[in-house]
Coordinates of C-alpha atoms and ligand atoms in Angstrom, one line a residue:
X1 CA 0.0 0.0 0.0
X2 CA 1.3 3.4 -0.9
X3 CA 1.7 6.0 1.8
X4 CA -0.9 8.3 0.3
X5 CA -3.4 5.4 0.3
X6 CA -2.5 4.6 3.9
X7 CA -3.1 8.2 4.8
X8 CA -6.4 8.4 3.0
X9 CA -7.7 5.1 4.5
X10 CA -6.5 6.1 7.9
X11 CA -8.4 9.3 7.8
X12 CA -11.5 7.5 6.7
X13 CA -11.2 5.0 9.5
X14 CA -10.5 7.6 12.1
X15 CA -13.7 9.3 11.0
X16 CA -15.5 6.0 11.3
X17 CA -14.0 5.5 14.8
X18 CA -15.2 8.9 16.0
X19 CA -18.7 8.3 14.5
X20 CA -18.8 4.9 16.2
X21 CA -17.9 6.3 19.6
X22 CA -20.6 9.0 19.1
X23 CA -23.3 6.6 18.0
X24 CA -22.4 3.4 19.9
X25 CA -25.6 3.8 21.9
X26 CA -27.6 3.1 18.7
X27 CA -26.4 -0.5 18.7
X28 CA -27.8 -3.4 20.8
X29 CA -25.2 -3.8 23.5
X30 CA -24.9 -7.5 23.2
X31 CA -24.5 -8.8 19.6
X32 CA -27.8 -10.3 18.5
X33 CA -26.4 -12.8 16.0
X34 CA -26.7 -16.5 16.3
X35 CA -23.8 -19.0 16.4
X36 CA -22.4 -19.4 12.8
X37 CA -24.0 -16.2 11.4
X38 CA -20.7 -14.4 11.1
X39 CA -18.8 -17.4 9.9
X40 CA -21.4 -17.9 7.1
X41 CA -20.4 -14.4 5.8
X42 CA -16.7 -15.2 5.7
X43 CA -15.2 -16.9 2.6
X44 CA -13.9 -20.4 3.3
X45 CA -10.6 -19.8 1.5
X46 CA -8.3 -16.9 1.6
X47 CA -8.1 -14.6 -1.5
X48 CA -5.3 -15.5 -3.9
X49 CA -4.9 -11.8 -4.9
X50 CA -4.8 -8.7 -2.8
X51 CA -8.1 -6.8 -2.4
X52 CA -8.9 -3.1 -2.2
X53 CA -8.8 -1.8 1.3
X54 CA -12.1 0.0 0.7
X55 CA -13.7 -3.4 0.0
X56 CA -12.2 -4.9 3.1
X57 CA -13.5 -2.0 5.2
X58 CA -16.9 -2.2 3.7
X59 CA -17.1 -5.9 4.6
X60 CA -15.9 -5.0 8.1
X61 CA -18.9 -2.7 8.5
X62 CA -21.4 -5.1 6.9
X63 CA -20.2 -8.5 8.0
X64 CA -18.2 -8.0 11.1
X65 CA -19.9 -5.3 13.0
X66 CA -23.2 -7.2 13.5
X67 CA -21.2 -9.8 15.4
X68 CA -19.7 -7.3 17.8
X69 CA -20.8 -6.9 21.4
X70 CA -20.3 -3.2 22.3
X71 CA -18.2 -3.0 25.4
X72 CA -17.9 0.7 25.1
X73 CA -21.7 1.1 25.1
X74 CA -22.8 3.1 28.1
X75 CA -25.4 0.4 28.7
X76 CA -22.8 -2.3 29.1
X77 CA -23.2 -3.5 32.7
X78 CA -22.0 -7.1 32.1
X79 CA -19.0 -9.0 33.5
X80 CA -16.5 -6.4 34.7
X81 CA -16.0 -3.4 32.5
X82 CA -13.3 -3.5 29.8
X83 CA -13.3 0.2 29.4
X84 CA -11.3 2.3 27.1
X85 CA -11.0 6.0 26.2
X86 CA -10.1 8.1 23.2
X87 CA -6.5 8.9 24.4
X88 CA -6.0 5.1 25.0
X89 CA -7.2 4.3 21.4
X90 CA -5.0 7.0 19.9
X91 CA -1.9 5.7 21.8
X92 CA -2.7 2.2 20.5
X93 CA -2.7 3.6 17.0
X94 CA 0.8 4.9 17.6
X95 CA 1.8 1.6 19.1
X96 CA 0.5 -0.3 16.1
X97 CA 2.3 2.1 13.8
X98 CA 5.6 1.7 15.5
X99 CA 5.0 -2.1 15.9
X100 CA 8.0 -2.4 18.1
X101 CA 8.7 -5.7 19.8
X102 CA 9.8 -4.4 23.2
X103 CA 11.1 -7.6 24.8
X104 CA 14.5 -6.1 25.7
X105 CA 15.6 -2.6 26.8
X106 CA 17.7 -2.5 23.6
X107 CA 14.8 -3.3 21.3
X108 CA 13.1 -0.1 22.4
X109 CA 14.6 1.7 25.4
X110 CA 11.7 4.2 25.5
X111 CA 9.2 1.4 26.0
X112 CA 11.1 -0.1 28.9
X113 CA 11.8 3.1 30.6
X114 CA 8.3 4.4 30.2
X115 CA 6.9 1.1 31.5
X116 CA 9.0 1.5 34.7
X117 CA 7.9 5.1 35.1
X118 CA 4.2 4.8 34.5
X119 CA 4.0 1.7 36.6
X120 CA 5.6 3.7 39.4
X121 CA 2.9 6.4 38.8
X122 CA 0.3 3.7 39.2
X123 CA 1.9 2.4 42.3
X124 CA 1.7 5.9 43.8
X125 CA -1.9 6.3 42.5
X126 CA -3.1 3.2 44.3
X127 CA -1.2 4.0 47.5
X128 CA 1.3 1.2 47.5
X129 CA 4.5 2.0 49.4
X130 CA 8.0 2.4 47.8
X131 CA 9.7 -0.9 47.2
X132 CA 7.2 -2.3 44.8
X133 CA 8.3 -2.7 41.2
X134 CA 5.8 -2.9 38.4
X135 CA 5.6 -4.7 35.1
X136 CA 2.8 -4.8 32.5
X137 CA 1.4 -8.3 31.9
X138 CA -1.1 -9.2 29.2
X139 CA -3.7 -10.3 31.8
X140 CA -4.3 -10.8 35.5
X141 CA -4.3 -14.5 34.7
X142 CA -0.7 -14.3 33.6
X143 CA 0.3 -12.2 36.6
X144 CA -1.2 -14.8 38.9
X145 CA 0.5 -17.6 37.1
X146 CA 3.8 -15.8 37.5
X147 CA 3.2 -15.4 41.2
X148 CA 2.4 -19.1 41.6
X149 CA 5.5 -20.0 39.7
X150 CA 7.7 -17.7 41.9
X151 CA 6.1 -19.3 45.0
X152 CA 6.7 -22.7 43.6
X153 CA 10.4 -21.9 43.0
X154 CA 10.8 -20.4 46.5
X155 CA 9.1 -23.3 48.2
X156 CA 11.3 -25.8 46.4
X157 CA 14.6 -23.9 47.1
X158 CA 14.6 -22.8 43.5
X159 CA 14.8 -26.4 42.3
X160 CA 11.5 -26.9 40.5
X161 CA 12.7 -25.2 37.3
X162 CA 15.7 -27.5 37.2
X163 CA 14.4 -30.8 38.4
X164 CA 10.7 -30.5 38.0
X165 CA 8.2 -31.2 40.8
X166 CA 8.3 -34.4 42.8
X167 CA 11.5 -34.1 44.7
X168 CA 10.3 -31.5 47.2
X169 CA 7.1 -32.9 48.5
X170 CA 3.6 -31.9 47.4
X171 CA 3.1 -28.2 47.2
X172 CA -0.2 -26.7 48.4
X173 CA -1.7 -23.3 47.6
X174 CA -4.6 -21.6 49.2
X175 CA -7.3 -19.3 47.9
X176 CA -10.9 -18.5 48.7
X177 CA -13.9 -20.4 47.2
X178 CA -14.8 -17.0 45.7
X179 CA -11.5 -16.7 43.8
X180 CA -11.4 -16.2 40.1
X181 CA -10.9 -19.3 37.9
X182 CA -7.5 -17.9 36.8
X183 CA -6.1 -19.0 40.1
X184 CA -7.1 -22.6 39.4
X185 CA -5.8 -22.4 35.9
X186 CA -2.5 -21.1 37.2
X187 CA -2.3 -23.9 39.7
X188 CA -2.9 -26.4 36.9
X189 CA -0.2 -24.9 34.6
X190 CA 2.3 -24.7 37.5
X191 CA 1.9 -28.4 38.1
X192 CA 0.2 -27.9 41.5
X193 CA -3.1 -29.6 40.5
X194 CA -6.7 -28.9 41.5
X195 CA -6.5 -31.1 44.5
X196 CA -3.7 -29.1 46.0
X197 CA -5.3 -25.8 45.5
X198 CA -7.4 -25.4 48.6
X199 CA -10.6 -23.4 48.2
X200 CA -11.1 -21.9 51.7
X201 CA -14.7 -21.2 52.6
X202 CA -15.9 -17.6 52.8
X203 CA -17.9 -15.9 55.4
X204 CA -21.2 -13.9 55.2
X205 CA -19.3 -11.0 53.5
X206 CA -17.8 -13.4 51.0
X207 CA -14.3 -12.9 52.5
X208 CA -12.0 -15.8 53.1
X209 CA -12.3 -17.3 56.6
X210 CA -8.9 -17.0 58.0
X211 CA -9.6 -19.5 60.8
X212 CA -10.3 -22.1 58.2
X213 CA -7.2 -21.0 56.3
X214 CA -5.0 -21.5 59.3
X215 CA -6.6 -24.8 60.2
X216 CA -6.1 -26.1 56.6
X217 CA -2.4 -25.1 56.5
X218 CA -1.8 -26.8 59.8
X219 CA -3.6 -30.0 58.7
X220 CA -1.6 -30.0 55.4
X221 CA 1.7 -29.6 57.3
X222 CA 0.7 -32.5 59.6
X223 CA -0.1 -34.6 56.5
X224 CA 3.5 -34.0 55.2
X225 CA 2.4 -31.6 52.5
X226 CA 4.2 -28.3 51.8
X227 CA 2.2 -25.1 52.0
X228 CA 3.7 -22.7 49.4
X229 CA 1.5 -19.7 48.9
X230 CA -1.9 -17.9 49.3
X231 CA -3.8 -16.0 46.6
X232 CA -6.1 -13.5 48.2
X233 CA -8.7 -11.5 46.3
X234 CA -9.7 -7.9 46.5
X235 CA -13.0 -7.7 44.6
X236 CA -14.0 -11.2 43.7
X237 CA -15.6 -11.7 40.3
X238 CA -19.0 -12.9 41.6
X239 CA -19.8 -10.5 44.4
X240 CA -16.8 -8.3 44.9
X241 CA -15.7 -10.0 48.1
X242 CA -12.6 -8.7 49.8
X243 CA -10.4 -11.1 51.7
X244 CA -8.9 -9.9 55.1
X245 CA -5.4 -9.1 53.8
X246 CA -3.9 -8.1 57.1
X247 CA -4.8 -11.4 58.7
X248 CA -3.8 -13.4 55.7
X249 CA -0.4 -11.5 55.6
X250 CA 0.2 -12.5 59.2
X251 CA -0.5 -16.2 58.4
X252 CA 1.8 -16.0 55.4
X253 CA 4.6 -14.6 57.5
X254 CA 4.1 -17.1 60.3
X255 CA 4.2 -20.0 57.8
X256 CA 6.7 -18.5 55.3
X257 CA 4.2 -18.5 52.4
X258 CA 4.2 -16.4 49.3
X259 CA 1.4 -13.9 49.3
X260 CA -0.3 -12.8 46.1
X261 CA -3.2 -10.4 45.8
X262 CA -5.6 -10.6 42.9
X263 CA -7.3 -7.2 42.7
X264 CA -7.9 -7.5 38.9
X265 CA -11.0 -5.3 39.0
X266 CA -11.2 -3.6 42.3
X267 CA -7.6 -2.5 42.3
X268 CA -8.5 0.5 40.2
X269 CA -10.7 1.8 43.0
X270 CA -7.7 2.1 45.2
X271 CA -6.9 5.3 43.4
X272 CA -9.6 6.7 45.7
X273 CA -8.0 7.3 49.1
X274 CA -11.4 6.8 50.7
X275 CA -11.6 3.2 49.4
X276 CA -8.1 2.1 50.4
X277 CA -9.2 1.0 53.9
X278 CA -10.9 -2.0 52.3
X279 CA -7.6 -3.4 51.1
X280 CA -5.7 -2.7 54.3
X281 CA -2.8 -5.1 54.4
X282 CA -2.2 -5.1 50.7
X283 CA 1.1 -3.5 51.3
X284 CA 2.3 -6.7 52.9
X285 CA 1.8 -8.8 49.7
X286 CA 4.7 -10.2 47.8
X287 CA 2.9 -9.5 44.6
X288 CA -0.3 -7.7 43.5
X289 CA -2.1 -7.5 40.2
X290 CA -4.8 -5.1 39.0
X291 CA -6.1 -4.4 35.5
X292 CA -6.1 -0.9 34.1
X293 CA -7.8 -2.7 31.2
X294 CA -10.8 -3.2 33.3
X295 CA -11.7 0.0 35.1
X296 CA -9.0 2.6 34.3
X297 CA -10.0 3.8 30.8
X298 CA -7.1 1.9 29.2
X299 CA -8.1 -0.6 26.5
X300 CA -7.3 -4.2 26.7
X301 CA -4.6 -5.5 27.3
X302 CA -2.9 -3.9 30.2
X303 CA -2.5 -5.6 33.5
X304 CA -0.3 -4.0 36.2
X305 CA 1.7 -6.5 38.2
X306 CA 3.6 -5.2 41.2
X307 CA 6.3 -7.3 43.0
X308 CA 8.4 -6.7 46.1
X309 CA 11.3 -8.8 44.8
X310 CA 11.8 -8.5 41.0
X311 CA 14.9 -10.7 41.4
X312 CA 12.7 -13.6 42.4
X313 CA 10.6 -13.1 39.3
X314 CA 13.6 -13.0 37.1
X315 CA 15.2 -16.0 38.8
X316 CA 12.0 -17.9 38.1
X317 CA 11.3 -16.7 34.5
X318 CA 14.6 -15.5 33.2
X319 CA 16.3 -17.7 30.5
X320 CA 19.1 -16.3 28.3
X321 CA 19.9 -17.9 25.0
X322 CA 22.8 -16.4 23.0
X323 CA 20.5 -14.6 20.6
X324 CA 19.0 -12.5 23.3
X325 CA 22.2 -11.3 24.8
X326 CA 22.5 -7.5 24.5
X327 CA 24.4 -4.6 26.0
X328 CA 23.2 -2.9 29.1
X329 CA 23.5 -5.6 31.7
X330 CA 22.5 -4.7 35.2
X331 CA 22.0 -1.1 34.2
X332 CA 18.8 -1.8 32.4
X333 CA 15.6 -3.9 32.8
X334 CA 14.8 -6.5 30.2
X335 CA 11.1 -7.1 30.9
X336 CA 11.1 -10.3 28.9
X337 CA 12.4 -11.9 32.1
X338 CA 9.4 -10.7 34.1
X339 CA 6.6 -12.7 32.4
X340 CA 5.8 -15.7 30.3
X341 CA 5.9 -14.4 26.7
X342 CA 9.2 -13.3 25.3
X343 CA 7.6 -10.8 22.9
X344 CA 6.0 -7.6 24.3
X345 CA 3.9 -4.8 22.9
X346 CA 4.5 -1.2 23.8
X347 CA 1.6 -1.1 26.3
X348 CA 2.9 1.6 28.6
X349 CA 2.3 4.2 26.0
X350 CA -1.5 4.0 26.3
X351 CA -1.3 4.3 30.1
X352 CA 1.0 7.3 29.7
X353 CA -1.6 8.9 27.4
X354 CA -4.5 8.0 29.7
X355 CA -2.9 9.2 33.0
X356 CA -1.7 12.4 31.5
X357 CA -4.9 13.1 29.6
X358 CA -7.3 12.6 32.5
X359 CA -4.9 13.4 35.4
X360 CA -5.3 11.4 38.6
X361 CA -8.2 13.5 39.7
X362 CA -10.0 13.0 36.4
X363 CA -9.7 9.2 36.8
X364 CA -10.8 9.4 40.4
X365 CA -13.9 11.4 39.5
X366 CA -15.0 8.7 37.0
X367 CA -14.5 5.8 39.4
X368 CA -16.0 7.7 42.3
X369 CA -19.1 8.4 40.2
X370 CA -19.5 4.8 39.2
X371 CA -19.4 3.7 42.9
X372 CA -21.9 6.4 43.9
X373 CA -24.3 5.4 41.2
X374 CA -24.0 1.8 42.2
X375 CA -24.9 2.9 45.7
X376 CA -28.0 4.7 44.4
X377 CA -29.1 1.7 42.3
X378 CA -28.6 -0.7 45.1
X379 CA -30.8 1.4 47.3
X380 CA -33.5 1.5 44.6
X381 CA -33.4 -2.3 44.2
X382 CA -33.4 -2.8 48.0
X383 CA -36.5 -0.7 48.5
X384 CA -38.4 -1.8 45.3
X385 CA -41.1 -4.4 45.8
X386 CA -40.5 -7.5 43.7
X387 CA -36.7 -7.3 43.8
X388 CA -34.0 -8.0 46.3
X389 CA -30.2 -7.7 46.6
X390 CA -28.5 -11.0 46.7
X391 CA -25.2 -9.8 48.3
X392 CA -24.1 -6.5 49.7
X393 CA -23.1 -4.0 47.0
X394 CA -19.3 -4.0 46.5
X395 CA -17.9 -0.8 45.0
X396 CA -19.7 -0.6 41.6
X397 CA -21.0 -4.3 41.6
X398 CA -24.5 -5.3 42.4
X399 CA -26.1 -8.7 42.5
X400 CA -29.9 -8.9 42.6
X401 CA -32.9 -10.9 41.6
X402 CA -36.5 -10.5 40.7
X403 CA -38.9 -11.9 43.3
X404 CA -42.5 -12.0 41.9
X405 CA -45.0 -11.9 44.8
X406 CA -46.7 -15.1 43.8
X407 CA -43.7 -17.3 43.5
X408 CA -42.0 -18.9 46.5
X409 CA -40.3 -21.9 45.2
X410 CA -36.5 -21.3 44.9
X411 CA -36.1 -23.3 41.6
X412 CA -39.0 -21.3 40.1
X413 CA -37.5 -18.0 41.2
X414 CA -34.2 -19.1 39.6
X415 CA -35.9 -20.0 36.4
X416 CA -37.8 -16.6 36.3
X417 CA -34.5 -14.7 36.8
X418 CA -32.7 -16.8 34.1
X419 CA -35.6 -15.9 31.8
X420 CA -35.5 -12.3 32.8
X421 CA -31.8 -12.0 32.1
X422 CA -32.3 -13.6 28.6
X423 CA -35.1 -11.1 27.9
X424 CA -33.0 -8.2 29.0
X425 CA -30.0 -9.2 26.8
X426 CA -32.2 -9.9 23.8
X427 CA -33.8 -6.5 24.2
X428 CA -30.4 -4.9 23.6
X429 CA -30.7 -1.7 25.5
X430 CA -28.5 -2.9 28.3
X431 CA -26.3 -6.0 28.9
X432 CA -26.1 -7.8 32.2
X433 CA -24.6 -11.2 33.2
X434 CA -25.5 -14.1 35.5
X435 CA -24.2 -15.3 38.7
X436 CA -25.0 -18.0 41.3
X437 CA -24.7 -17.0 44.9
X438 CA -24.9 -19.7 47.6
X439 CA -26.7 -21.9 45.0
X440 CA -29.3 -19.3 43.9
X441 CA -29.4 -17.6 40.5
X442 CA -28.5 -13.9 40.6
X443 CA -28.3 -11.1 38.0
X444 CA -25.1 -9.2 38.1
X445 CA -24.9 -5.5 37.4
X446 CA -21.5 -3.9 37.1
X447 CA -21.0 -0.2 36.4
X448 CA -17.7 0.9 34.9
X449 CA -17.9 2.0 31.3
X450 CA -16.2 5.3 30.5
X451 CA -19.2 7.0 29.0
X452 CA -21.9 5.6 31.4
X453 CA -23.7 8.4 33.2
X454 CA -26.1 8.4 36.2
X455 CA -29.0 8.7 33.7
X456 CA -27.8 5.5 31.9
X457 CA -27.9 3.7 35.3
X458 CA -31.4 5.0 36.1
X459 CA -32.6 4.1 32.6
X460 CA -31.2 0.6 33.0
X461 CA -33.2 0.2 36.2
X462 CA -36.3 1.3 34.4
X463 CA -35.6 -1.2 31.6
X464 CA -35.2 -4.0 34.1
X465 CA -38.5 -3.2 35.9
X466 CA -40.3 -2.8 32.6
X467 CA -39.1 -6.2 31.3
X468 CA -39.7 -7.9 34.6
X469 CA -43.3 -6.6 34.6
X470 CA -43.7 -7.9 31.0
X471 CA -42.5 -11.3 32.1
X472 CA -45.0 -11.4 34.9
X473 CA -47.8 -10.5 32.5
X474 CA -46.9 -13.3 30.1
X475 CA -46.5 -15.7 33.0
X476 CA -49.9 -14.9 34.6
X477 CA -52.2 -15.9 31.8
X478 CA -55.7 -14.2 31.8
X479 CA -57.4 -17.4 32.9
X480 CA -55.0 -17.9 35.8
X481 CA -55.5 -14.3 36.9
X482 CA -59.2 -14.6 37.5
Ligands
PLP501 N1 -9.2 -12.0 38.7 C1 -10.5 -11.5 38.9 C2 -10.9 -11.2 40.3 C3 -11.3 -11.2 37.8 O1 -12.5 -10.7 38.0 C4 -10.8 -11.5 36.5 C5 -11.6 -11.3 35.3 O2 -12.7 -10.7 35.4 C6 -9.5 -12.1 36.4 C7 -8.8 -12.3 37.5 C8 -8.9 -12.4 35.0 O3 -8.5 -11.3 34.4 P1 -7.7 -11.4 33.0 O4 -8.8 -11.5 32.0 O5 -7.0 -10.1 32.9 O6 -6.9 -12.5 33.1

């Protein structure tokens, strides 16, 4: 492609991007296609000759867009947010243009040095003390895997990488029953195995029970097993539960266990000084992860991983073949040694754009508003007849269900709520997701999109009530009603 053509198409596409962001509300939030609909529009074989970019772009609009779920829609209240922002998108365009592979300091010194600097900005923003070193991972799942690998190495006297597992006794890890599935996945990949990842029960607030944690560690030691680490959660995926970090840190110290904190979603809220008390004790962790790609206006992927001892990370993950040797030595950081993949994108650039563009206060205002609106909505749900909260609101996350007055059977209530959720998501104005809390079906409402306003949240509540009422009308047939 000639540079003039690139320029022309780029301008067209940026116009389309700006229009999209302006009109995203006109789309149904969740894609309404059925399985196979998009595949049916895609040729089975690749083109043998190059095609015009204008034709490709037209097909993108016609054939791809219907299959997109609109995560940047202000009515997106599903999962956890994966929010973005114009400065982040612009930085990604630059990153893509440079297309640098930033595995080593030498392969782009700016990428490495900016990563160190913006991660230190983030450290200050969330109130972590000096002494933590940050690295951008592709996901919280990767950061948690790295943490478990470091813990595995430490617990085996740095022998597992050399000799594999099996010579140092059975390692055991601990997390809460509310923990994200990425912890189980990491334990599998690290060779720990599901059976040796203990899911400690949670209390009424969905926080890990530390008495059970302590008892399990002691029982495992007595049984000749080797406790190696604890993964605590700040803001669990289902209900936003927060484990008691102070107490867990004390147990880890007492038993010499590695302590990792998964704050993938809720970590962003720690930029608010008034929310930090919830995570008291986080500053005692060996490693911490949170995702700017969830709730900090920075598009996927960008996961901030902080460690106390980067040497331990490098000792676990570093490997140096001849072809990767470069100048710089101990004067520079080669982030390739701080994670699983060798190759690395220049992800720090978008964080730099976002933090500078909003400023810390601008970011705080957005997150503070999300939390306040969630508080308002929780109050509305709590006081509405025919609805109930299923768990205490956590930050900007709410779990609720519809409770029709004439239905008392738990299974029937579950079925009605499952149906209500399907109706809501088929309607397209908002998008919510499902949950199961202590065995009962719940509807999960998570606020966090960059352009969501209080009015969107209140509208969403009206949509929920309207569709729930419609469901009751179709359920109560005229002959049943009289
Ligand atoms: N941990 C928690 C608490 C999460 O909620 C999630 C995803 O929602 C993850 C980890 C996984 O995050 P990632 O997609 O960055 O691996």
